[in-house]
Coordinates of C-alpha atoms and ligand atoms in Angstrom, one line a residue:
M1 CA 4.6 -4.0 41.9
E2 CA 1.2 -3.4 40.9
I3 CA 1.0 0.9 42.0
V4 CA 4.6 1.2 39.7
A5 CA 2.3 -0.6 36.2
K6 CA -0.3 2.0 38.0
E7 CA 2.6 4.3 37.9
A8 CA 3.3 3.3 34.4
G9 CA 0.5 3.6 32.3
A10 CA -1.0 5.5 34.6
S11 CA 1.3 8.8 33.4
L12 CA 2.1 8.1 30.3
K13 CA -1.7 7.4 29.6
Q14 CA -1.9 11.5 31.1
A15 CA 0.9 12.9 28.9
I16 CA -1.2 11.6 25.7
E17 CA -3.8 13.3 26.5
T18 CA -3.0 16.4 27.2
R19 CA 0.0 15.9 23.9
Q20 CA 2.9 15.2 25.3
A21 CA 4.0 12.7 24.6
R22 CA 7.1 12.4 23.4
V23 CA 6.3 10.3 19.8
A24 CA 8.0 8.5 17.5
V25 CA 7.4 7.1 13.9
V26 CA 9.9 5.3 13.0
G27 CA 10.1 4.6 8.9
V28 CA 8.7 7.6 7.6
G29 CA 7.4 6.3 4.1
Y30 CA 3.7 6.4 3.1
V31 CA 2.1 5.0 6.6
G32 CA 4.3 7.0 8.4
L33 CA 5.1 10.4 7.3
P34 CA 1.5 11.5 7.0
L35 CA 0.7 9.8 10.0
A36 CA 3.6 11.4 12.0
V37 CA 2.0 14.8 10.7
E38 CA -1.6 14.3 11.9
K39 CA 0.2 13.5 15.6
A40 CA 2.2 16.6 15.7
K41 CA -1.3 18.2 14.1
V42 CA -2.3 18.2 17.3
G43 CA 0.0 18.8 19.7
F44 CA 2.5 15.8 20.1
P45 CA 6.1 16.7 19.1
V46 CA 7.0 14.3 16.8
V47 CA 10.1 12.1 15.8
G48 CA 10.4 10.7 13.1
L49 CA 13.1 8.2 12.1
D50 CA 14.4 6.1 9.7
R51 CA 17.5 4.9 7.7
S52 CA 16.9 6.4 4.9
A53 CA 19.7 9.5 5.6
E54 CA 17.6 10.6 2.0
R55 CA 14.4 11.1 4.1
V56 CA 15.4 12.6 7.4
A57 CA 17.3 15.2 5.8
S58 CA 14.2 15.5 3.1
I59 CA 12.1 16.5 7.1
N60 CA 14.3 18.4 8.0
R61 CA 14.6 20.2 5.4
G62 CA 10.7 21.1 5.4
E63 CA 10.4 18.7 2.5
N64 CA 7.7 16.3 1.4
Y65 CA 7.5 13.1 -0.3
I66 CA 4.6 11.6 0.1
A67 CA 2.1 13.3 -2.7
D68 CA -0.7 12.3 0.7
V69 CA 1.1 14.9 2.7
D70 CA -0.1 18.4 2.2
D71 CA 3.8 19.8 2.0
R72 CA 2.9 23.7 3.1
E73 CA 2.2 21.3 5.9
L74 CA 4.4 19.6 6.0
A75 CA 7.0 22.5 6.6
D76 CA 4.8 24.5 8.8
L77 CA 5.9 21.3 11.7
V78 CA 9.3 21.4 11.2
A79 CA 9.8 25.2 11.1
S80 CA 7.6 25.3 14.0
G81 CA 10.0 22.7 15.8
R82 CA 7.2 19.6 15.9
I83 CA 8.9 17.0 14.0
K84 CA 12.2 16.7 13.5
A85 CA 13.3 13.7 12.0
S86 CA 16.2 11.1 12.3
T87 CA 18.8 8.3 11.5
D88 CA 19.2 8.0 15.0
F89 CA 17.5 4.9 17.2
A90 CA 19.3 6.9 20.4
A91 CA 15.9 8.9 19.5
I92 CA 13.9 6.0 21.2
G93 CA 15.1 6.7 24.7
E94 CA 13.9 10.8 24.7
A95 CA 9.8 9.2 23.2
D96 CA 6.9 8.2 25.4
V97 CA 5.1 6.7 22.4
V98 CA 6.7 4.7 19.5
V99 CA 4.5 4.3 16.5
I100 CA 7.0 1.4 14.1
C101 CA 6.3 1.6 9.8
V102 CA 8.4 -0.6 8.5
P103 CA 8.0 -2.0 4.7
T104 CA 6.8 -6.2 5.4
P105 CA 7.5 -6.9 2.2
L106 CA 7.5 -11.4 0.7
N107 CA 11.0 -12.6 0.2
A108 CA 11.9 -14.5 -2.8
N109 CA 9.9 -17.5 -2.1
R110 CA 6.9 -15.9 -1.7
D111 CA 7.5 -15.9 2.0
P112 CA 7.1 -13.9 5.0
D113 CA 9.8 -11.4 5.2
I114 CA 9.6 -9.7 8.9
Q115 CA 12.6 -8.8 9.2
Y116 CA 12.6 -5.0 9.1
I117 CA 10.2 -5.2 12.2
V118 CA 13.3 -7.5 14.0
H119 CA 15.8 -5.2 13.2
V120 CA 13.7 -2.0 14.5
A121 CA 12.5 -4.5 17.7
E122 CA 16.5 -4.7 18.6
Q123 CA 17.8 -1.8 17.2
M124 CA 15.1 -0.4 20.6
V125 CA 15.4 -2.6 23.3
P126 CA 19.0 -0.8 24.7
Y127 CA 16.4 2.5 24.7
L128 CA 12.9 1.7 26.0
R129 CA 12.2 2.6 29.6
P130 CA 9.3 1.9 32.3
G131 CA 6.2 3.9 30.8
M132 CA 6.5 3.8 26.4
L133 CA 3.7 2.3 24.1
V134 CA 5.0 0.9 21.4
S135 CA 2.3 0.8 18.6
L136 CA 3.2 -1.5 15.6
E137 CA 1.5 -0.3 12.3
S138 CA 3.0 -3.0 9.4
T139 CA 0.7 -5.4 7.8
T140 CA 1.9 -8.9 8.9
Y141 CA 0.4 -11.6 9.8
P142 CA -1.7 -12.7 12.9
G143 CA 0.3 -13.8 16.1
T144 CA 3.7 -11.0 14.7
T145 CA 3.0 -8.4 18.0
E146 CA 3.0 -11.7 20.3
E147 CA 5.8 -13.9 19.0
V148 CA 7.9 -11.6 17.5
L149 CA 7.7 -8.4 18.6
M150 CA 6.9 -8.3 22.3
P151 CA 9.8 -11.5 22.7
I152 CA 12.3 -8.7 21.5
L153 CA 11.5 -5.7 23.5
A154 CA 10.4 -8.7 26.6
Q155 CA 14.1 -8.5 26.2
S156 CA 15.2 -4.6 27.9
G157 CA 13.4 -6.3 30.9
L158 CA 10.6 -4.5 30.6
E159 CA 7.0 -6.6 32.4
V160 CA 4.5 -6.0 29.7
G161 CA 1.4 -4.4 30.3
K162 CA 3.1 -3.0 33.6
D163 CA 5.7 -1.2 32.8
L164 CA 5.6 -1.7 28.6
F165 CA 3.2 -1.2 26.2
I166 CA 2.3 -3.3 23.4
S167 CA -0.5 -2.7 20.8
F168 CA -0.8 -3.7 17.2
S169 CA -3.0 -1.8 15.3
P170 CA -3.2 -1.7 11.3
E171 CA -2.5 1.2 9.5
R172 CA -5.4 1.3 6.4
V173 CA -5.1 4.7 4.4
D174 CA -5.7 4.7 0.9
P175 CA -3.5 6.3 -0.7
G176 CA -4.6 9.4 -3.6
N177 CA -7.9 8.9 -1.8
A178 CA -9.2 12.7 -0.5
R179 CA -12.6 11.7 1.3
Y180 CA -11.3 9.3 3.4
T181 CA -7.4 10.5 4.8
T182 CA -6.3 9.2 7.8
R183 CA -8.4 11.1 10.6
N184 CA -11.9 10.2 9.3
T185 CA -10.8 6.1 8.6
N186 CA -12.2 3.9 11.8
K187 CA -8.9 2.4 13.0
V188 CA -8.5 -0.7 14.5
V189 CA -6.4 -1.3 17.9
G190 CA -5.3 -4.8 19.6
G191 CA -3.2 -4.8 23.1
V192 CA -1.8 -7.6 23.9
T193 CA -3.9 -6.6 27.9
R194 CA -6.6 -4.0 28.5
T195 CA -4.1 -1.5 30.2
C196 CA -1.7 -2.2 26.3
L197 CA -5.3 -1.8 24.7
D198 CA -6.5 1.3 27.0
I199 CA -3.1 3.3 26.5
A200 CA -2.9 2.4 22.4
T201 CA -7.0 3.5 21.9
T202 CA -6.8 7.1 24.5
F203 CA -2.6 7.3 21.6
Y204 CA -5.4 7.4 18.7
R205 CA -8.0 8.6 19.9
Q206 CA -6.3 12.4 19.6
T207 CA -6.0 12.2 15.5
I208 CA -8.8 9.9 14.4
L209 CA -12.4 9.8 15.2
D210 CA -13.9 6.5 15.9
V211 CA -11.1 3.9 17.0
V212 CA -12.3 -0.2 16.7
P213 CA -10.3 -1.6 20.4
V214 CA -10.5 -5.4 19.6
S215 CA -9.5 -8.6 21.8
S216 CA -6.4 -9.3 21.2
P217 CA -3.0 -8.0 18.3
R218 CA -4.3 -11.1 16.3
V219 CA -7.7 -9.9 15.5
A220 CA -6.4 -6.4 15.2
E221 CA -3.6 -8.2 12.5
M222 CA -6.0 -11.0 11.0
T223 CA -8.6 -7.9 11.0
K224 CA -6.2 -6.5 8.5
V225 CA -4.8 -9.6 6.4
F226 CA -8.8 -10.2 6.0
E227 CA -9.3 -6.2 4.3
N228 CA -6.9 -6.7 2.0
T229 CA -7.6 -10.8 1.1
F230 CA -11.3 -9.3 0.4
R231 CA -10.2 -7.0 -2.3
A232 CA -7.4 -9.3 -3.1
V233 CA -10.3 -11.7 -3.6
N234 CA -13.4 -9.8 -5.4
I235 CA -10.9 -8.1 -8.1
A236 CA -9.5 -11.3 -8.8
M237 CA -13.5 -12.6 -8.8
V238 CA -14.2 -9.6 -11.6
N239 CA -11.3 -10.0 -13.6
E240 CA -12.4 -13.6 -13.9
M241 CA -15.4 -12.9 -15.3
A242 CA -13.3 -10.0 -18.4
L243 CA -11.6 -13.3 -18.9
L244 CA -15.0 -14.5 -19.4
C245 CA -16.5 -12.4 -21.4
D246 CA -13.7 -11.6 -23.9
R247 CA -14.2 -15.0 -25.0
M248 CA -18.0 -15.1 -24.9
G249 CA -17.5 -11.4 -27.1
L250 CA -19.4 -10.0 -23.6
D251 CA -18.1 -6.2 -22.5
V252 CA -17.3 -6.6 -19.6
W253 CA -18.0 -3.5 -18.1
E254 CA -21.7 -3.1 -19.2
V255 CA -22.0 -5.9 -17.2
V256 CA -20.6 -4.2 -14.1
E257 CA -22.2 -1.3 -14.4
A258 CA -25.2 -2.6 -14.9
A259 CA -24.9 -5.1 -11.9
N260 CA -23.8 -2.2 -10.3
T261 CA -27.4 -0.5 -10.5
K262 CA -29.3 -3.1 -7.6
P263 CA -29.5 -1.5 -4.8
F264 CA -28.2 -4.1 -2.1
G265 CA -26.7 -7.7 -2.0
I266 CA -23.3 -6.2 -5.1
M267 CA -20.0 -4.5 -4.5
R268 CA -18.6 -2.9 -7.8
F269 CA -15.1 -4.5 -8.5
N270 CA -13.8 -3.2 -11.5
P271 CA -11.2 -5.7 -13.9
G272 CA -8.4 -4.1 -14.6
P273 CA -4.9 -5.5 -16.0
G274 CA -3.3 -7.3 -12.3
V275 CA -3.2 -6.3 -8.8
G276 CA 0.4 -3.5 -7.8
G277 CA 0.8 -2.0 -4.1
H278 CA 2.9 -2.2 -1.4
C279 CA -0.9 -4.7 0.0
I280 CA -2.6 -6.3 -2.5
P281 CA -0.6 -8.5 -3.6
I282 CA 1.3 -9.2 -0.9
D283 CA -0.8 -9.1 2.5
P284 CA -3.0 -12.9 1.9
F285 CA 1.0 -14.6 1.7
Y286 CA 1.6 -13.4 4.5
L287 CA -1.9 -15.1 6.0
T288 CA -1.1 -18.2 3.5
W289 CA 2.3 -18.6 5.1
K290 CA 0.8 -18.0 8.7
A291 CA -1.8 -20.7 7.8
R292 CA 0.1 -23.5 6.7
Q293 CA 1.5 -23.6 10.0
Y294 CA -2.7 -25.0 11.3
D295 CA -2.3 -27.1 8.4
F296 CA -5.2 -24.8 6.5
H297 CA -4.4 -24.4 3.3
T298 CA -5.8 -20.6 1.8
R299 CA -7.7 -22.0 -1.0
F300 CA -9.2 -18.0 -2.1
I301 CA -6.3 -15.9 -2.0
E302 CA -3.8 -19.1 -4.1
L303 CA -6.9 -18.8 -6.4
A304 CA -7.5 -14.8 -6.4
G305 CA -3.5 -14.6 -6.6
E306 CA -2.9 -17.5 -9.7
I307 CA -5.6 -15.5 -11.7
N308 CA -4.8 -11.6 -10.8
I309 CA -1.8 -12.8 -12.5
L310 CA -3.2 -14.0 -15.4
M311 CA -4.0 -10.7 -16.3
H312 CA -0.5 -9.4 -17.5
H313 CA -0.7 -12.3 -20.3
H314 CA -4.2 -11.8 -20.7
V315 CA -2.5 -7.6 -21.6
R316 CA 0.3 -8.8 -23.6
E317 CA -2.3 -10.8 -25.5
K318 CA -4.6 -7.9 -26.3
V319 CA -1.2 -6.4 -27.1
I320 CA -0.5 -9.0 -30.3
Q321 CA -4.1 -8.1 -30.8
A322 CA -4.4 -4.7 -31.3
L323 CA -0.7 -4.7 -33.2
G324 CA -2.7 -7.5 -35.6
K325 CA -4.9 -4.9 -36.5
L326 CA -2.1 -3.7 -37.8
R327 CA 0.1 -6.8 -39.3
K328 CA 2.8 -6.2 -37.0
S329 CA 3.7 -8.3 -35.2
V330 CA 4.4 -8.1 -31.3
A331 CA 8.7 -8.0 -32.6
G332 CA 9.9 -4.7 -32.7
S333 CA 7.5 -3.9 -32.4
R334 CA 7.1 0.0 -30.3
I335 CA 4.9 -0.3 -27.0
L336 CA 3.9 3.4 -24.9
L337 CA 2.1 2.5 -21.7
L338 CA 0.5 5.1 -20.5
G339 CA 0.5 4.8 -16.7
V340 CA 3.5 2.6 -14.2
A341 CA 1.7 3.5 -10.9
Y342 CA -0.4 0.5 -9.9
K343 CA -3.5 2.8 -9.5
K344 CA -4.9 5.9 -10.6
D345 CA -3.8 9.7 -9.8
I346 CA -1.0 8.1 -7.4
S347 CA 3.0 8.1 -7.7
D348 CA 3.0 4.7 -6.8
W349 CA 4.8 1.5 -8.8
R350 CA 5.7 -1.0 -6.3
E351 CA 4.6 -4.2 -7.4
S352 CA 2.7 -2.4 -9.9
P353 CA 1.3 -4.3 -13.2
A354 CA 3.3 -2.7 -15.8
L355 CA 6.7 -3.8 -14.0
K356 CA 5.6 -7.7 -15.5
L357 CA 4.3 -6.1 -18.7
I358 CA 7.4 -4.5 -19.6
E359 CA 9.0 -7.9 -18.7
L360 CA 6.5 -10.2 -20.6
L361 CA 6.9 -7.4 -23.7
E362 CA 10.9 -7.5 -24.5
R363 CA 10.8 -11.1 -23.7
D364 CA 8.6 -10.9 -26.4
E365 CA 11.2 -8.1 -27.9
A366 CA 9.1 -5.0 -27.8
E367 CA 10.2 -1.3 -27.4
I368 CA 9.5 -0.8 -24.2
R369 CA 8.4 3.7 -23.2
Y370 CA 5.7 5.2 -21.1
H371 CA 4.3 7.9 -20.0
D372 CA 3.3 8.6 -16.6
P373 CA 1.9 11.8 -15.1
F374 CA 3.3 10.9 -11.8
V375 CA 6.1 8.9 -11.9
P376 CA 8.5 11.1 -13.8
A377 CA 11.2 8.5 -13.8
F378 CA 12.1 4.9 -11.5
V379 CA 14.4 2.1 -11.3
D380 CA 13.2 -1.8 -11.7
Q381 CA 15.4 -5.3 -12.0
G382 CA 18.6 -2.4 -12.4
T383 CA 16.8 0.2 -15.9
E384 CA 16.4 3.3 -15.2
R385 CA 13.6 4.4 -17.4
T386 CA 12.4 8.2 -17.3
S387 CA 8.6 9.3 -18.9
V388 CA 8.0 10.5 -22.4
E389 CA 6.0 13.5 -23.1
L390 CA 2.2 12.1 -24.2
E391 CA 2.6 13.3 -27.3
A392 CA 5.8 12.6 -29.0
G393 CA 5.3 8.2 -27.6
L394 CA 1.9 8.3 -29.2
A395 CA 3.9 9.5 -32.4
W396 CA 6.1 7.2 -32.2
A397 CA 4.3 3.6 -30.4
D398 CA 2.5 1.2 -32.5
C399 CA 0.0 0.8 -29.4
A400 CA -0.4 2.8 -26.6
V401 CA -1.4 0.2 -23.6
I402 CA -3.9 2.1 -21.1
M403 CA -2.5 0.7 -17.7
T404 CA -3.2 3.0 -15.0
D405 CA -6.6 5.6 -15.6
H406 CA -5.1 9.2 -14.4
S407 CA -7.3 11.2 -14.8
R408 CA -5.4 14.1 -16.0
V409 CA -4.8 12.5 -19.2
D410 CA -6.7 13.2 -22.3
Y411 CA -8.0 9.8 -23.3
A412 CA -9.6 11.6 -26.6
Q413 CA -5.7 12.6 -27.0
V414 CA -5.0 9.1 -27.2
V415 CA -7.8 7.9 -29.3
K416 CA -6.7 10.5 -31.5
N417 CA -3.3 9.8 -32.4
A418 CA -2.6 6.7 -31.0
K419 CA -2.3 3.8 -33.6
V420 CA -4.0 1.4 -32.1
V421 CA -4.7 1.4 -28.3
V422 CA -5.3 -1.5 -25.9
D423 CA -7.5 -0.6 -22.5
T424 CA -7.1 -1.8 -19.4
R425 CA -9.4 0.0 -17.5
N426 CA -12.1 1.6 -20.1
A427 CA -10.6 4.9 -20.0
T428 CA -11.8 5.3 -23.2
A429 CA -15.7 4.5 -22.6
R430 CA -16.3 8.1 -23.5
V431 CA -14.6 8.8 -26.3
P432 CA -16.6 8.8 -29.3
S433 CA -14.4 7.9 -32.0
G434 CA -11.5 5.9 -33.4
R435 CA -13.3 2.9 -31.1
E436 CA -12.5 0.2 -33.6
R437 CA -8.7 1.0 -33.0
I438 CA -9.1 0.5 -29.4
V439 CA -9.1 -3.5 -27.7
S440 CA -10.5 -4.2 -24.7
I441 CA -9.6 -6.0 -21.7
Ligands
LIG1 N1 1.7 2.3 1.4 C1 0.2 1.9 1.8 O1 -0.4 2.1 1.4 C2 0.4 1.0 2.8 C3 -1.7 0.9 3.6 C4 -1.8 -0.1 5.0 C5 -0.4 -0.3 5.7 N2 0.8 0.0 4.7 C6 1.7 -1.4 5.1 O2 2.2 -0.1 6.2 C7 3.9 -0.9 6.2 C8 5.1 0.5 5.7 O3 4.8 0.7 4.7 P1 5.0 2.3 3.3 O4 4.1 1.7 2.2 O5 4.7 3.4 4.5 O6 6.0 1.9 3.2 P2 7.8 2.8 2.8 O7 8.7 1.9 2.2 O8 6.8 3.6 1.9 O9 8.1 3.6 3.9 C9 8.8 2.8 4.4 C10 9.7 3.0 5.2 O10 10.5 2.8 6.8 C11 12.1 2.9 6.8 N3 12.6 1.6 7.0 C12 13.2 0.5 6.7 N4 13.8 -0.5 7.6 C13 14.2 0.2 8.7 C14 15.0 -0.1 9.3 N5 15.3 -0.5 10.2 N6 14.8 1.3 10.5 C15 14.4 2.8 10.7 N7 13.6 2.8 9.5 C16 13.4 1.8 8.0 C17 11.8 2.6 5.0 O11 13.9 3.9 5.0 C18 10.8 3.8 4.5 O12 11.2 5.3 4.2 C19 3.4 -1.9 5.9 O13 3.9 -2.8 6.1 C20 2.8 -2.0 4.9 O14 2.2 -3.5 4.6 C21 1.2 1.0 3.6

């Protein structure tokens, strides 16, 4: 039995080292598509599996839909046959390595919704065979790989660590970050057994400069949720400072700038309208849920969530304050949101604080439009919205609210042409005139 194990593992490792191993990436979204491209670039034959027929068709036409992926690179890889895409899970039967990058949202009760992982695992079972590596990359709570993924995959009858190899390796991609890309961002890997870890680290070393092996999938899972909790908590702390500075009549941006001159013992975080995206508002609550099973209450996470949500309401109050300068009430006012993406220079608007502000201000009977050069249109809660031209939007609005500080927006033009501005990002810091019409958070 041990000999068979060594054979299955050894030949898979060799196929990985020679980059002949066939790679299936399940879920070709923000995480999966860049990963598929990186693997194909170094020579692996890659298939992207997705339930979205639209995404699959787009890849097969060589058409890119993820900002961090180079259009030309994807087109060339598809044209040369190194990347193809499919909706058919039978493609798993052709793969040696399967990387799972499906969503991990919260459900209506704000508990982990791991149905996508479960569904993918169940669909894979009939196609598993000896000598395969399955690596989960979706962010999730510690225990998912061994408590959820592994038992489903074990239904194949394959023995984990002997003929099937399972690992967890969290994706750390920072959308829009040109300095740290998939290749030069260290990658943490945990394997169910030592052989699983060995094979998984070999796989990731083909495309990533620095791979960090850890002792178990649980450690790797915890590492990822810790990292995102670290961000959520620190953003909340600087947001609390912003609320206090506002009460005390101090400029929080000046305080943050000054504190940041300390060469040690401080790390810069900026206040803002709240947190957004698929990660920071969600991932820490995966840990909160798991902690409850250990009679543990994650107080920092709860508090950070509370403060970051409070910021939506704080921005609403700032809009009311700005409209006060015009002697206008919020009901019936026209508000232009500048930026609906959750952070600068990207197109992802999921969980964006702008969505919450729209909801609050529409409840106040304000009329809302938005301008975002990265988000031409989006649908939220059944309502489709389309970005308006900046100039026309500013002429229309009573108040412009800078929610995202996209680099390509001319903030001098915004201040010049808006009646009043609420600036949640300090984007107007260098605009010298019209400051009396700017309300900062
Ligand atoms: N977006 C980020 O910046 C980021 C960063 C680090 C980690 N993550 C994590 O990576 C995971 C994926 O996030 P994302 O942003 O890439 O999501 P995404 O929504 O952009 O992509 C997920 C893809 O999975 C597909 N999918 C869903 N269910 C499927 C199924 N049953 N079978 C096949 N395909 C299916 C969807 O159609 C979609 O194309 C999440 O766990 C997320 O927390 C995301």
